[in-house]
XYZ file of C-alpha atoms in Angstrom:
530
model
C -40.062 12.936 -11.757
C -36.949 12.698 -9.849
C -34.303 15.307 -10.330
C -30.711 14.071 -9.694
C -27.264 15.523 -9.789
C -25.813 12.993 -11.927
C -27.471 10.646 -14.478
C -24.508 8.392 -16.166
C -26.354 6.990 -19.317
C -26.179 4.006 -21.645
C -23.108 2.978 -20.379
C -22.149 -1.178 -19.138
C -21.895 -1.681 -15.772
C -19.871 -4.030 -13.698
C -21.217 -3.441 -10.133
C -18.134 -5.071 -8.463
C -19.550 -8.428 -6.821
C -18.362 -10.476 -9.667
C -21.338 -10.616 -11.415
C -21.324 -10.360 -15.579
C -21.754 -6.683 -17.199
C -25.176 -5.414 -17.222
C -26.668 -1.930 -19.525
C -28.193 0.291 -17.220
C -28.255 4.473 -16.442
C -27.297 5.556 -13.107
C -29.067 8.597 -11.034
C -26.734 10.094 -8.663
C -28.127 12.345 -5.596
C -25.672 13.791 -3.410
C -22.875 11.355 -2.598
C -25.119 8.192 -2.842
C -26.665 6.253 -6.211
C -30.145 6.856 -6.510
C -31.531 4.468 -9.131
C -30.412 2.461 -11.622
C -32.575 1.748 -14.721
C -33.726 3.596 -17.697
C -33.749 7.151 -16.858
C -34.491 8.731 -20.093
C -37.315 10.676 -18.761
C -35.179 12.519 -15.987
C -33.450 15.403 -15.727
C -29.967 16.059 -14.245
C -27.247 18.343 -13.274
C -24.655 16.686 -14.978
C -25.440 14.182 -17.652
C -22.815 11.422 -19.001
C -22.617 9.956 -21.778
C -21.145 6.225 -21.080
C -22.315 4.550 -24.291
C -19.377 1.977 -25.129
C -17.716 2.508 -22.204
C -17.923 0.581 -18.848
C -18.819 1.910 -15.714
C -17.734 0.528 -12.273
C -17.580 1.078 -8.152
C -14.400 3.230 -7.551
C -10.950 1.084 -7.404
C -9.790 0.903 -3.717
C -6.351 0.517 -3.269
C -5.991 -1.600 -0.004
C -2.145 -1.229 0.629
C -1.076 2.739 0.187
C 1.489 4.723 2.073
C 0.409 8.589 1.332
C 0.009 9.071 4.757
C 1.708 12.052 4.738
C 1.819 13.025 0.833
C -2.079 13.217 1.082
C -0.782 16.287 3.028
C 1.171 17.745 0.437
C -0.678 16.684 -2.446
C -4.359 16.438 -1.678
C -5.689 16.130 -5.401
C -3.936 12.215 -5.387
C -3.330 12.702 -8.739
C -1.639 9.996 -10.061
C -4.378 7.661 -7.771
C -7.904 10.001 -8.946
C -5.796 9.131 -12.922
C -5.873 5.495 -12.330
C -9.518 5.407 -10.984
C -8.709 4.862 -7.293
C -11.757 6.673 -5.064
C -10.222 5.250 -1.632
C -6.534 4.520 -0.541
C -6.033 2.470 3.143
C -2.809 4.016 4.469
C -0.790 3.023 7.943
C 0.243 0.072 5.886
C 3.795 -2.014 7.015
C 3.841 -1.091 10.740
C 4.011 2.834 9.912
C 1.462 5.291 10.360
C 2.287 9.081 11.601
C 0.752 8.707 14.683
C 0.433 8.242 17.559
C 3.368 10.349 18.495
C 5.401 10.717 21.960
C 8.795 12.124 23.167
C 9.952 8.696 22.588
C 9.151 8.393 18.906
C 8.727 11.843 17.357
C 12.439 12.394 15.497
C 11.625 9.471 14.026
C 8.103 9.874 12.493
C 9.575 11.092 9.229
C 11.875 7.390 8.423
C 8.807 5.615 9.809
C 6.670 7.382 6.981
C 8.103 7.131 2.899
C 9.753 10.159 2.905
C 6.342 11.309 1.488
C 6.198 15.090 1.914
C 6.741 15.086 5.748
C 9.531 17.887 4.840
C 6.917 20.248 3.146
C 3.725 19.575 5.873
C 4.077 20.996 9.514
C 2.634 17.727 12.031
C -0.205 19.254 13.998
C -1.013 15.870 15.911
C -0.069 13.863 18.475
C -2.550 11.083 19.196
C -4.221 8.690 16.537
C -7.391 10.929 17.240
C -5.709 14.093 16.333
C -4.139 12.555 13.505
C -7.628 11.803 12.281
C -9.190 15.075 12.915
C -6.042 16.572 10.805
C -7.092 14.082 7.782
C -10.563 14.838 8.479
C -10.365 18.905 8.129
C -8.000 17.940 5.257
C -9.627 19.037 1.458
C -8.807 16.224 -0.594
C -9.397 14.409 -3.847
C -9.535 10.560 -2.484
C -11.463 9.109 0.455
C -8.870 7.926 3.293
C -9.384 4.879 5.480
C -6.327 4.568 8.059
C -4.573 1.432 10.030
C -2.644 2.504 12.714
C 1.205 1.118 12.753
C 2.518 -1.637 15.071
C 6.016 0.125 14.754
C 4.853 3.210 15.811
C 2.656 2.104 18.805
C 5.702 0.529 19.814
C 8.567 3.191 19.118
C 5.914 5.555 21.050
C 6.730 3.705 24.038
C 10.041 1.801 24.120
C 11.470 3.574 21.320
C 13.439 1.884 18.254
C 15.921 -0.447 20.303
C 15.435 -4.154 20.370
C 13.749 -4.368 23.664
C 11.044 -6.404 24.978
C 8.331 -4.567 27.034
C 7.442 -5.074 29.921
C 4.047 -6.028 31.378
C 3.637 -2.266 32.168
C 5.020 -0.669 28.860
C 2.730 -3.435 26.946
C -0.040 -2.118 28.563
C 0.834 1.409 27.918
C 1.063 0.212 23.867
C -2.543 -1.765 24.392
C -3.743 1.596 26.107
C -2.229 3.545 22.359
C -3.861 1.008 20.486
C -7.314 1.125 21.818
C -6.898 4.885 21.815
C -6.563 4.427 17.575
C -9.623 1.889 17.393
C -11.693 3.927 19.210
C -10.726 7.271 16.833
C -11.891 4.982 13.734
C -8.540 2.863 12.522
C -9.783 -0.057 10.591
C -6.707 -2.122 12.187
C -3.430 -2.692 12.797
C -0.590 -3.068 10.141
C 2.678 -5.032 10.909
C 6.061 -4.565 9.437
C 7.954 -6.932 10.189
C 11.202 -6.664 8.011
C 11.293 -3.287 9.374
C 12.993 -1.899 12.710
C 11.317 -1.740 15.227
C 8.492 -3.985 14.280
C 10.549 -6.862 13.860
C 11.909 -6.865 17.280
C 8.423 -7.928 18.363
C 7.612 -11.542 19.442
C 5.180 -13.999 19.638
C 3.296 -12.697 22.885
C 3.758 -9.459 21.763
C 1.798 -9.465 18.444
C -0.301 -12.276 20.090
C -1.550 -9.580 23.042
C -2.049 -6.302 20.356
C -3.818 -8.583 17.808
C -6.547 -9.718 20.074
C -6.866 -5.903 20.837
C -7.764 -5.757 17.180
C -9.825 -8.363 16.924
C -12.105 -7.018 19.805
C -13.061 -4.098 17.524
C -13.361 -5.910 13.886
C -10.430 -4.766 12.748
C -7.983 -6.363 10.199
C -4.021 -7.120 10.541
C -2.346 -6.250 7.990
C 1.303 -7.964 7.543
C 4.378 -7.527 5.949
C 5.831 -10.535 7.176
C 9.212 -11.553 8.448
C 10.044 -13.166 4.892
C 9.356 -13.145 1.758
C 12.486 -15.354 0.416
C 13.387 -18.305 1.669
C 11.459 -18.482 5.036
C 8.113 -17.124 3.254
C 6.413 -20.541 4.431
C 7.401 -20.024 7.898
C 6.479 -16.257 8.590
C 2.934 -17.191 6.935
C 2.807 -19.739 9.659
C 3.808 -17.438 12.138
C 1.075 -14.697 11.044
C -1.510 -17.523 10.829
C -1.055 -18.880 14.047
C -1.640 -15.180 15.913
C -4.826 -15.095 13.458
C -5.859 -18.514 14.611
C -5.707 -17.881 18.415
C -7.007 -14.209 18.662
C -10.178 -14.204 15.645
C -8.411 -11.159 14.318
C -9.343 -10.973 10.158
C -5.727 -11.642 8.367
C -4.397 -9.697 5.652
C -1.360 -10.757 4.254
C 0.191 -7.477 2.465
C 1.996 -7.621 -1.217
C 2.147 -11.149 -1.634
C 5.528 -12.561 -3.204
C 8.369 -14.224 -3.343
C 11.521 -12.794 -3.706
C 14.890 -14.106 -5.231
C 14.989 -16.919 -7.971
C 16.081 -19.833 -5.410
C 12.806 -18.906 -3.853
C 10.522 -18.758 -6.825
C 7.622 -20.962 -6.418
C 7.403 -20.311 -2.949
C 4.373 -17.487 -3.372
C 2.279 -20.060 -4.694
C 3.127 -22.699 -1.815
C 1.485 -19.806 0.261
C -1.362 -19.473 -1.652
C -2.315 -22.754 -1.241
C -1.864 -22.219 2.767
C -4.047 -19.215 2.658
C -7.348 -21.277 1.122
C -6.592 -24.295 3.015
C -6.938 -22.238 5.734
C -9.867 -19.773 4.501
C -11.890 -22.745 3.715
C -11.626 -23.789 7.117
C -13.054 -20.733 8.682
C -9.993 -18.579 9.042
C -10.858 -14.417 7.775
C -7.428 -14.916 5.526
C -6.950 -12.957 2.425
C -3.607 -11.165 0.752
C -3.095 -8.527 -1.503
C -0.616 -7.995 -4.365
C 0.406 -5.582 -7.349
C 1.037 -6.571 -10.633
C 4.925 -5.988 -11.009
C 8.209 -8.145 -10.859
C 9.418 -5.694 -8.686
C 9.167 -4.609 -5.382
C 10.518 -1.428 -4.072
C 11.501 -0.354 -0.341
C 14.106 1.935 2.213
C 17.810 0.769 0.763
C 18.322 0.050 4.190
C 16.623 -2.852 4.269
C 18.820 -5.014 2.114
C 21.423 -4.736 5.943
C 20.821 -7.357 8.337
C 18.799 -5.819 11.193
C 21.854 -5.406 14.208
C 22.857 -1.977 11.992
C 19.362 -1.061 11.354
C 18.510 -1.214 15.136
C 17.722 2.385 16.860
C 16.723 4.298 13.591
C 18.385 6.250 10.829
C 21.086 8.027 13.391
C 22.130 5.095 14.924
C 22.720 3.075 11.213
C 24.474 5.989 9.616
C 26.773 5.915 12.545
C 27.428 2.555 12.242
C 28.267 2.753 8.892
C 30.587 4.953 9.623
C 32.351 2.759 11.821
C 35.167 0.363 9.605
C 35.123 -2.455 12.149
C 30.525 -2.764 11.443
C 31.537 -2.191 8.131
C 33.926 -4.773 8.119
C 31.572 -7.236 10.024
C 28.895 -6.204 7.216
C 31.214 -6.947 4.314
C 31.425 -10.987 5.787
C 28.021 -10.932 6.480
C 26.938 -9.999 3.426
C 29.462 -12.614 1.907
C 27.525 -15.536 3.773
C 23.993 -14.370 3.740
C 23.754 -12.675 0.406
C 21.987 -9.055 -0.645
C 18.215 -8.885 1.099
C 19.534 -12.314 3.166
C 17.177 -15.408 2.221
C 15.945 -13.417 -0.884
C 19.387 -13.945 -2.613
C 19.431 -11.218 -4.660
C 22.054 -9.581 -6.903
C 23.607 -6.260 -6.943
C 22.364 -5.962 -10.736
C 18.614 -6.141 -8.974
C 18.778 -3.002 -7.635
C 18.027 -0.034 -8.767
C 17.871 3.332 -6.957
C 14.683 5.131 -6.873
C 15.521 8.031 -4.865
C 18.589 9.414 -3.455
C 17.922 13.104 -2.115
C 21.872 13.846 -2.051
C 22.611 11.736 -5.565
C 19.560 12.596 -8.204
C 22.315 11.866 -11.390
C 22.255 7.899 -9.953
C 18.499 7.536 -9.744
C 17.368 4.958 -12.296
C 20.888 2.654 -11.618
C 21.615 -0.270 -10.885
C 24.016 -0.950 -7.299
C 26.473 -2.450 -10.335
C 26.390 0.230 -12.750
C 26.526 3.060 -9.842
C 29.979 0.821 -8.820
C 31.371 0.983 -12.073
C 30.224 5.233 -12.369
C 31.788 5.674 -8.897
C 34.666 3.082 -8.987
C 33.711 1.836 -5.769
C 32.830 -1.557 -4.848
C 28.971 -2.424 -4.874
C 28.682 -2.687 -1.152
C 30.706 0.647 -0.337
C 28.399 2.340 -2.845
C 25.520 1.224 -0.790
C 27.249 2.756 2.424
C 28.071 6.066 0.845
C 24.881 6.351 -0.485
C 22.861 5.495 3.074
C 25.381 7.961 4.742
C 25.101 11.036 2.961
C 21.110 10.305 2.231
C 20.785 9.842 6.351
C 18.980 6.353 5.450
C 16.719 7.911 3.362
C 17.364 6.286 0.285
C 15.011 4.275 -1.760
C 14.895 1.310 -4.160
C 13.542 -1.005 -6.653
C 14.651 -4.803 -6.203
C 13.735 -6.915 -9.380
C 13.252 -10.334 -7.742
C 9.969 -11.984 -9.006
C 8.535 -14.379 -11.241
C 6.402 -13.348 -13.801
C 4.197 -16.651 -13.982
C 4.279 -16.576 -10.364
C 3.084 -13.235 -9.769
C 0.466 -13.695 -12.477
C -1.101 -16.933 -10.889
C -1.090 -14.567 -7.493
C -2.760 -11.581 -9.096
C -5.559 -13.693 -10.361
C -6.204 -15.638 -7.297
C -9.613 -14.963 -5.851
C -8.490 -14.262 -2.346
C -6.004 -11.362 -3.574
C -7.370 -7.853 -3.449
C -5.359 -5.649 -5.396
C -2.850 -3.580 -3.567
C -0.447 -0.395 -5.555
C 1.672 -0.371 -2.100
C 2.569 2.952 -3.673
C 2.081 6.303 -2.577
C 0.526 9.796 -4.100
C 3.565 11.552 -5.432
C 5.045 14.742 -6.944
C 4.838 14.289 -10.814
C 8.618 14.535 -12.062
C 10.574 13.838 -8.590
C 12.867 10.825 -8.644
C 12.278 7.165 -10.203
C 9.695 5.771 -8.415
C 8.255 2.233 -9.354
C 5.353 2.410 -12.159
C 2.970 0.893 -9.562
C 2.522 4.475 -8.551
C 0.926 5.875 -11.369
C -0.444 2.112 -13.341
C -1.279 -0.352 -10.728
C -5.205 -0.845 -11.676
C -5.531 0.135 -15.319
C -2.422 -2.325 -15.795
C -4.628 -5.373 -14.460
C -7.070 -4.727 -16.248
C -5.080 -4.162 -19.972
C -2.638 -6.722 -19.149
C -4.032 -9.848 -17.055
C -7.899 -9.179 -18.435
C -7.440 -7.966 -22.244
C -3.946 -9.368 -23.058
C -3.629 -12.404 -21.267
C -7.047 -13.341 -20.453
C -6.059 -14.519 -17.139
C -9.271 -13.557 -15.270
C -12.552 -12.060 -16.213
C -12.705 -8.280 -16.348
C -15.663 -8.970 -13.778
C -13.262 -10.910 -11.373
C -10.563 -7.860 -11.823
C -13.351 -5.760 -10.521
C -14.438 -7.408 -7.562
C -10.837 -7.872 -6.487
C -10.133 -3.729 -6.688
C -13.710 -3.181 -5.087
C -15.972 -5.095 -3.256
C -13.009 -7.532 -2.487
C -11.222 -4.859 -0.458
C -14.189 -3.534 1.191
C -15.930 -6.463 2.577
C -12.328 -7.075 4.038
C -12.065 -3.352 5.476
C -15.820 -3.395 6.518
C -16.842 -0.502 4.235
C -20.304 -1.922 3.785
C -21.891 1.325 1.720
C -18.640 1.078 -0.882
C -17.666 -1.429 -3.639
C -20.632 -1.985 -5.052
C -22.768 0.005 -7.486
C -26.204 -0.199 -6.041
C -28.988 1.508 -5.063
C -27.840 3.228 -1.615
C -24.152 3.084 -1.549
C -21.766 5.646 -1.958
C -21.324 7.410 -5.578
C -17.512 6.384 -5.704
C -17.313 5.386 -9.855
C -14.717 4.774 -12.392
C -15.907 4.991 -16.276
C -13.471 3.579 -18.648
C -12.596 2.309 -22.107
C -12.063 -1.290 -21.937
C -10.525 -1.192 -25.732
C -7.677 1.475 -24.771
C -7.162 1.670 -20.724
C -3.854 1.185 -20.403
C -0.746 2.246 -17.663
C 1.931 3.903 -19.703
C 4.513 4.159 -16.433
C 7.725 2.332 -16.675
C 11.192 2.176 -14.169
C 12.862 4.000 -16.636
C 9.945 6.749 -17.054
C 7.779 6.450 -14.324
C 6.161 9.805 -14.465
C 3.075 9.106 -16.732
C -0.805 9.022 -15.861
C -2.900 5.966 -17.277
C -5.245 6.043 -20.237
C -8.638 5.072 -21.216
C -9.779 5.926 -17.718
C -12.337 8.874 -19.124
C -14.422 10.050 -15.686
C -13.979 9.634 -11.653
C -16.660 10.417 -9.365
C -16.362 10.292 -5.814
C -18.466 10.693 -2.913
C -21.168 12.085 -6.141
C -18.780 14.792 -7.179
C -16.996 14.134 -10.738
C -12.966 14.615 -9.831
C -11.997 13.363 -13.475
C -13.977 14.497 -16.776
C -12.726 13.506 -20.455
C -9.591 11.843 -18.783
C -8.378 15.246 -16.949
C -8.039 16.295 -13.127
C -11.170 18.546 -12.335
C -9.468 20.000 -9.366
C -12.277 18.843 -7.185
C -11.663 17.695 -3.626
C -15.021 15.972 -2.520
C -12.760 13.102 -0.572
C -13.775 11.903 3.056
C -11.740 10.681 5.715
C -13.462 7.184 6.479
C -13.819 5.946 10.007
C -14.374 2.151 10.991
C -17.359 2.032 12.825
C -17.520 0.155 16.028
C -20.498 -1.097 17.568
């Protein structure tokens, strides 16, 4: 008779490759799933009873940004409360390292503001970086991408420059350096400084760098208003000459005069996935998106970092030359969008205006919406944060049920209570489930697996996760299908899920009866390359 550690019992399981729900226990030994079948005869550590509940792989959330709030909060708790066993962070052409003279007083803009204040850096290569995360106790396994804009700001800095032959080497010679430490890939952020100042040959040269090792490139393209089509394209075509596997991060398209778009896009990514092409996207399921305030400027202030834009801004002839540009282009440029679509999310120097719109802050301040945008970026030091509401419902329903989107929070692990951060931080998973599963029967509560599993690890190349099977990894999310819910909203972000009653990861339960345990069996994850 076997003894295991864990027997789960009587629940239904949905082993994350699509398939329908089976009944079946589960015998747990270690970190890895033992059996499944009736184990009625054996004996256990822990024993669970699932009856009535459904039992699945562990939700792994393929676009995060706690690359430094992992740091500061290790227990992930508003991740481990929505069932999420593994977060992918580097995401949007940030990651913390690697780190030079060039680029290190500007690690903490390239990085969400996410704890960097209250965690010392003890790295300066990729490999340290990873040997930091790897000593790290922590509630959630990591898997890390390394960031395009920081492989580049570690060598030419955060001016628009284009390298060299010898200063693209010396970024090739930082990249490999990551791949061979265990990144999964590279991520791209292309809206952001100094990503965006890369070109063609560029992104061309660092992707095929990528694709050598079998990693993914993930992008947050150029546009995602009016020129959405276009910077697809342009992703598609590096994808199509280097072999690198494609990931197009947070789907969407933003502004009303580009609604419709997101779903032109979709039909570019199976056109070209059924041709051969390793193309898939990611997406959350929210109207709104939520970024750096900075990034509604055009990108001549933005150029050269936080220092360099606050100074601008403080300059009446930019801001003067910003007023008419803003009058031609609009807010966000090609994503059109109104002042009344923005709301602040954080403001470190202005807490009373968090949870405002640009508008409403005007009329608080008597100031005019633009000026209250330059205040605010001036005495924050660029650090302030938003939430644009700029998406279609239908449209972003129709992308969240696609079978080639993974499910993505493109959140980050956050101090319960500080500022108004969007809801996708604490109800990303358990919302697809009770809203495009239970209430709108969209897609199949199978389907809505496999995208938050085995989706996002056949992508990543986590071959022993996803999947509940005999010999993979003991990463597991039991939950009520009649009651899981996400009960986080912009005007009260601050609240954990429910219905999600256990967590196990890596074999070690982290959530029991719907509370934290406090344990922190989490692993730092390492592609492997052969």
């Amino acid at each position: 008779m076997t003894h295991f550690d864990i027997i789960i019992k009587g629940g239904y399981i949905i082993d994350g490759t699509g398939a329908p729900p089976f009944r079946s226990d589960i015998g747990i030994i270690n970190d890895t799933i033992w059996k499944l079948g009736d184990l009625s005869g054996h004996n256990a550590e822990i024993i669970i009873n699932a009856r009535g509940l459904y039992i699945t792989p562990g939700f792994i959330d393929i676009h995060n940004h706690s690359d430094m709030s992992i740091f500061s909060i290790p227990t992930a708790d508003n991740y481990i409360m929505q069932g999420v066993t593994t977060i992918v962070v580097g995401n949007c052409g940030s990651s913390p390292a690697p780190i030079t003279d060039k680029n290190k007083e500007f690690i903490k803009e390239l990085m969400w503001g996410s704890g960097i204040n209250d965690y010392s850096v003890k790295w300066d290569s990729f490999t340290s970086y990873l040997q930091e995360l790897d000593k790290l106790k922590k509630s959630v396994n990591v898997a890390v991408l390394v960031g395009h804009g920081t492989l580049r700001s570690a060598v030419l800095g955060f001016d628009n420059i284009k390298p060299s032959g010898k200063e693209l080497k010396e970024i090739s010679e930082l990249l490999n350096e990551s791949l061979k430490a265990g990144a999964f890939g590279m991520s791209l952020g292309l809206i952001y400084v100094p990503s965006m100042f890369a070109n063609h040959n560029e992104l061309t040269n660092l992707s095929k760098i990528v694709s050598k090792y079998g990693g993914i490139l993930a992008v947050h393209m150029r546009d995602e208003g009016a020129n959405l089509l276009d910077s697809i394209f342009e992703v598609i075509t590096i994808a199509r000459d280097t072999g690198v596997k494609l990931e197009i991060s947070h789907l969407k398209a933003v502004g009303k005069s580009n609604w419709g778009k997101a779903l032109l896009a979709l039909k570019v990514i199976e056109d070209y996935s059924s041709r051969g092409l390793d193309i898939s996207a990611d997406a959350y399921p929210y109207e709104a998106s939520s970024t750096f305030l900075s990034a509604i400027l055009p990108r001549w202030v933005r150029e050269g970092g936080s220092k360099e834009l606050v100074r601008r801004l403080k300059s009446n002839e930019v801001v003067s030359k910003l007023r008419e540009e803003l009058m031609k282009v609009g807010v966000m440029g090609s994503r059109r969008l109104d002042w009344d679509d923005i709301m602040i999310s954080s403001s470190p120097k202005h807490k009373d205006v968090e949870g405002l719109r640009i508008n409403e802050i005007a009329l608080k301040w008597g100031l005019e919406p633009i000026d209250v945008v330059i205040k605010l970026l001036i005495e924050d030091e660029g650090s302030t944060e938003m939430i644009a509401f700029g998406m279609n419902e239908h449209e972003v329903s129709k992308v969240i049920s696609h079978p080639l989107v993974a499910i993505g929070s493109d959140g980050l692990i956050r101090k319960f209570g500080e500022g108004r951060p969007h809801p996708r931080n604490y109800g990303t998973f358990p919302r697809v489930i009770a809203k495009y599963v239970r209430e709108l029967k969209l897609i199949s509560l199978s389907e809505a697996i496999r995208k938050m599993t085995s989706l996002p690890a056949r992508k990543l190349g986590l071959w022993n996760r996803g999947i509940i099977r005999p010999g993979f990894k003991a990463d597991i999310v039991i939950f009520n299908y009649d009651t899981i819910k996400d009960t986080s909203t912009y005007t009260s972000p601050h609240k954990y899920p429910i219905g999600i009653e256990y967590v196990i990861v890596n074999g070690v339960v982290v959530v029991d009866g719907g509370r934290h345990t406090g344990n922190m069996p989490g692993k730092l994850l390492r592609h492997l390359v052969y």
